[in-house]
Structure formats: structure tokens, C-alpha cells
Coordinates of C-alpha atoms in Angstrom, one line a residue:
M1 CA -5.9 -12.0 -58.6
S2 CA -6.6 -9.7 -61.6
I3 CA -9.9 -10.1 -63.3
L4 CA -9.8 -10.6 -67.0
Q5 CA -11.7 -7.7 -68.7
K6 CA -13.3 -8.1 -72.1
L7 CA -14.4 -5.3 -74.4
V8 CA -17.0 -5.7 -77.1
L9 CA -17.4 -3.0 -79.7
A10 CA -20.9 -3.0 -81.0
S11 CA -19.9 -1.6 -84.4
G12 CA -18.2 -2.8 -87.5
S13 CA -16.9 0.6 -88.4
P14 CA -13.2 0.5 -89.3
R15 CA -12.9 4.1 -88.1
R16 CA -14.1 3.3 -84.6
I17 CA -11.8 0.3 -84.3
Q18 CA -8.9 2.4 -85.5
L19 CA -9.7 5.1 -83.0
L20 CA -9.8 2.7 -80.1
Q21 CA -6.5 1.2 -81.3
Q22 CA -5.1 4.7 -81.4
A23 CA -5.9 4.9 -77.7
G24 CA -4.1 1.6 -77.0
I25 CA -7.3 -0.5 -76.8
E26 CA -7.9 -3.6 -78.8
P27 CA -11.5 -4.8 -78.7
D28 CA -11.8 -8.4 -77.8
R29 CA -14.7 -8.7 -80.1
V30 CA -16.3 -6.6 -82.8
L31 CA -20.1 -7.3 -82.9
P32 CA -21.9 -5.0 -85.4
A33 CA -25.4 -4.3 -84.1
D34 CA -27.6 -3.4 -87.1
V35 CA -30.6 -1.3 -86.1
D36 CA -33.1 0.8 -88.0
E37 CA -31.5 4.2 -88.1
T38 CA -34.6 6.0 -89.5
P39 CA -35.3 9.1 -87.4
L40 CA -38.6 9.3 -85.6
R41 CA -41.0 12.0 -86.6
A42 CA -39.7 15.4 -85.4
E43 CA -36.8 13.7 -83.6
H44 CA -33.9 16.1 -82.8
P45 CA -30.5 15.0 -84.1
R46 CA -29.1 14.8 -80.6
S47 CA -31.9 12.5 -79.5
L48 CA -31.4 10.3 -82.5
A49 CA -27.7 9.9 -81.8
K50 CA -28.4 8.9 -78.2
R51 CA -31.3 6.6 -79.0
L52 CA -29.3 4.7 -81.7
A53 CA -26.2 4.3 -79.5
K54 CA -28.4 2.8 -76.8
D55 CA -30.3 0.5 -79.2
K56 CA -27.0 -0.8 -80.6
A57 CA -25.6 -1.5 -77.1
D58 CA -28.9 -3.2 -76.1
K59 CA -28.9 -5.3 -79.3
A60 CA -25.3 -6.4 -78.8
L61 CA -26.0 -7.4 -75.2
A62 CA -29.0 -9.5 -76.3
S63 CA -26.9 -11.2 -79.0
L64 CA -24.2 -12.0 -76.5
K65 CA -26.7 -13.4 -73.9
S66 CA -28.0 -15.8 -76.5
E67 CA -24.6 -17.5 -76.8
E68 CA -24.0 -20.6 -74.7
D69 CA -20.5 -19.5 -73.6
Y70 CA -21.7 -15.9 -72.8
A71 CA -19.5 -14.1 -70.3
P72 CA -20.3 -10.6 -69.1
A73 CA -18.2 -7.9 -70.9
F74 CA -18.0 -4.2 -71.3
I75 CA -20.1 -3.3 -74.4
L76 CA -19.3 0.0 -76.1
A77 CA -21.6 1.4 -78.8
A78 CA -21.8 4.7 -80.7
D79 CA -23.7 6.5 -83.3
T80 CA -22.8 9.7 -85.2
V81 CA -25.3 12.1 -86.7
V82 CA -24.6 15.1 -88.9
A83 CA -27.1 17.9 -88.9
V84 CA -27.7 21.4 -90.2
G85 CA -30.0 22.9 -87.7
R86 CA -32.6 20.3 -87.0
R87 CA -32.2 18.7 -90.5
I88 CA -30.5 15.3 -90.2
L89 CA -28.2 14.4 -93.1
P90 CA -28.2 10.8 -94.3
K91 CA -25.3 8.4 -94.4
A92 CA -24.6 8.9 -98.1
E93 CA -25.1 5.7 -100.2
T94 CA -25.6 7.2 -103.6
I95 CA -23.9 9.9 -105.7
D96 CA -27.1 12.0 -105.3
D97 CA -26.9 11.7 -101.5
A98 CA -23.3 12.8 -101.5
R99 CA -23.9 15.8 -103.8
N100 CA -26.9 16.9 -101.8
C101 CA -25.0 16.7 -98.5
L102 CA -22.0 18.6 -99.8
G103 CA -24.2 21.2 -101.4
L104 CA -26.0 21.8 -98.1
L105 CA -22.8 21.9 -96.1
S106 CA -20.9 24.2 -98.5
G107 CA -20.0 27.5 -96.9
R108 CA -22.1 26.7 -93.8
S109 CA -21.7 25.5 -90.2
H110 CA -23.1 22.2 -89.1
R111 CA -23.0 20.1 -86.0
V112 CA -21.9 16.5 -85.5
Y113 CA -23.5 14.6 -82.6
S114 CA -22.3 11.3 -81.3
G115 CA -24.1 9.2 -78.7
V116 CA -21.8 6.8 -76.8
C117 CA -23.4 4.0 -74.7
L118 CA -21.5 1.7 -72.3
I119 CA -23.0 -1.3 -70.7
T120 CA -20.8 -2.7 -67.9
P121 CA -20.4 -6.4 -67.0
G122 CA -22.7 -5.8 -64.1
G123 CA -25.4 -4.5 -66.4
K124 CA -25.1 -0.8 -65.6
Q125 CA -25.7 1.5 -68.5
R126 CA -24.0 4.9 -69.1
L127 CA -24.9 7.2 -72.0
R128 CA -23.1 10.4 -73.2
L129 CA -23.7 12.8 -76.0
V130 CA -20.8 14.7 -77.6
E131 CA -21.3 17.7 -79.9
T132 CA -18.8 19.3 -82.4
R133 CA -19.4 22.4 -84.5
V134 CA -17.8 22.3 -88.0
R135 CA -17.7 25.0 -90.7
F136 CA -17.0 24.2 -94.3
K137 CA -15.5 26.5 -96.9
R138 CA -17.7 27.3 -99.9
L139 CA -17.3 24.3 -102.3
P140 CA -17.2 25.1 -106.0
R141 CA -18.9 22.6 -108.2
E142 CA -15.6 21.2 -109.6
E143 CA -14.4 20.4 -106.0
I144 CA -17.7 18.7 -105.2
D145 CA -17.4 16.7 -108.5
A146 CA -13.8 15.7 -107.6
Y147 CA -14.8 14.6 -104.1
V148 CA -17.7 12.6 -105.3
A149 CA -15.4 10.9 -107.8
S150 CA -13.1 9.8 -105.0
G151 CA -15.8 7.6 -103.5
E152 CA -14.6 8.6 -100.0
W153 CA -18.1 9.7 -99.0
R154 CA -19.8 6.4 -99.3
G155 CA -21.5 5.2 -96.1
K156 CA -20.4 8.4 -94.2
A157 CA -22.8 10.5 -92.2
G158 CA -23.2 13.8 -93.9
G159 CA -21.4 12.5 -97.0
Y160 CA -17.8 13.2 -96.0
A161 CA -14.9 11.8 -94.0
V162 CA -13.0 14.5 -92.1
Q163 CA -10.0 12.3 -91.7
G164 CA -9.6 12.1 -95.4
L165 CA -9.7 14.4 -98.4
A166 CA -12.6 16.4 -96.9
G167 CA -10.3 17.6 -94.1
S168 CA -9.4 20.3 -96.6
F169 CA -12.9 21.6 -96.5
V170 CA -12.9 22.5 -92.8
V171 CA -12.5 26.2 -92.0
K172 CA -13.2 25.8 -88.3
L173 CA -13.9 23.0 -85.9
V174 CA -15.0 23.6 -82.3
G175 CA -15.0 20.5 -80.0
S176 CA -13.8 17.0 -80.4
Y177 CA -12.1 16.1 -83.7
T178 CA -12.4 12.3 -83.0
N179 CA -16.2 12.8 -82.6
V180 CA -16.4 13.9 -86.2
V181 CA -14.3 10.9 -87.3
G182 CA -16.9 8.6 -85.5
L183 CA -16.0 8.0 -81.9
P184 CA -15.2 10.8 -79.3
L185 CA -12.1 9.3 -77.7
Y186 CA -11.9 11.4 -74.5
E187 CA -15.5 10.7 -73.6
S188 CA -15.4 7.1 -74.5
I189 CA -12.2 6.4 -72.5
A190 CA -13.6 8.4 -69.6
L191 CA -16.8 6.3 -69.6
L192 CA -14.7 3.1 -69.6
S193 CA -12.2 4.2 -67.0
G194 CA -15.0 5.5 -64.8
E195 CA -16.6 2.1 -64.7
G196 CA -13.3 0.3 -63.8
F197 CA -12.1 -0.7 -67.3
K198 CA -8.3 -0.6 -67.4
A199 CA -8.0 1.6 -70.5
H200 CA -4.3 2.2 -70.1
Q201 CA -3.1 -1.3 -69.3
N202 CA -1.4 -1.8 -72.7
W203 CA 0.3 1.5 -73.0
H204 CA 3.6 0.2 -71.6
A205 CA 3.9 -2.3 -74.5
S206 CA 3.7 0.5 -77.1
R207 CA 6.7 2.5 -75.9
P208 CA 9.5 2.7 -78.5

């Protein structure tokens, strides 16, 4: 008898949902886990990404356990941090945020870190960190103005979305592209598969 597996995504990010769908995985439930994302004093960007991913997974688990019909499930959480050196860039919410981020990234290399945390139905916790290096071209003021006017930056770590218009800013990318979008697919699927989740069970249905 096959055991019904359920996957809970501890994020309301449309990008993360779309990336899982791209890999043939449809979360059984989307459970955004809001946590305080303020960095601790002198916290390294990579440490922040791991801590927040773990906090989101733990919060989703606690929320599920409070439900009367709680059934153990795989819980997947992630957090993405953009940094220049040790300087952590914010998730841009204002025009000033976006301009400051783009001005700092212009003509420079930066790093994108994603922490990915998986909690299995049995309570085992796995945590991975993925790092991608990205270099932007030099951005003239008129190009920054045009990108800010697009509104695409809103709510994005570092003030840009690589899968959108800002893809034209990238001179070089070393590492996982999907990490920069918001969820490193290779590492996420490897975590799930390594703990017994049948990540490829729906692929037969997607054949043309």
C-alpha cells in the first residue's frame, strides 16, 4: 500500500510556488510563515538566510500541530538574502529602497544566499545553504529610473527580480539561477528525494 505524501510550502511567494510547479510538484498546502526578518547584530548574510529558513519551517510546523486534523507532512521553507560583501540588502518596499539597492549593485558583483529547510513527517530537520554570485552591468540613471517605474522590484530581496526585466542587467551569474529567483530547485528536490518524498511521481502526467 502506498503512503499518501503531503507537502506544505511555508511560503506565500508566487515565485517559489511556480518553481516547484516547474519541477512537477504541486504543494498540497501553502502556509506562509511570517517571521521577523531583521538581521541580528553583525549577523552574516549566510547565517541570516539559514536562520530565517529554519524559523519559517518551525513556525509552519507549530501552526500545523495546533490544528485538530493535523497530519504529519513534509514542510519546505526557504529564505533568500542578497548581499554585497557583508552588507545585507533589504526587500525593497519603497522607491528609495529600490534606488539605493540598484545604485549599490550597479557595476558590481553581489551574492545571493538561500537557506532551505525541510522538516520530514517524522520530525527530522535538514538545512542547506546555496550561494550564487551575480554581477550587474553599470546601470545609467535613466535605466534605474525606468526599472523603478516598472514596479517589478517591490518586495524583492535586493530590489530586483532576475526572472523579469532585471535579467538584462546580469553580466555574469555563477551558480544556481533558480536560487536567485527564490528557491534553488536542485538542492530543494535533492533534500525532498533524500528523505523519501516522491518528487518525480507526477512527471508521467506532464508528457505531451
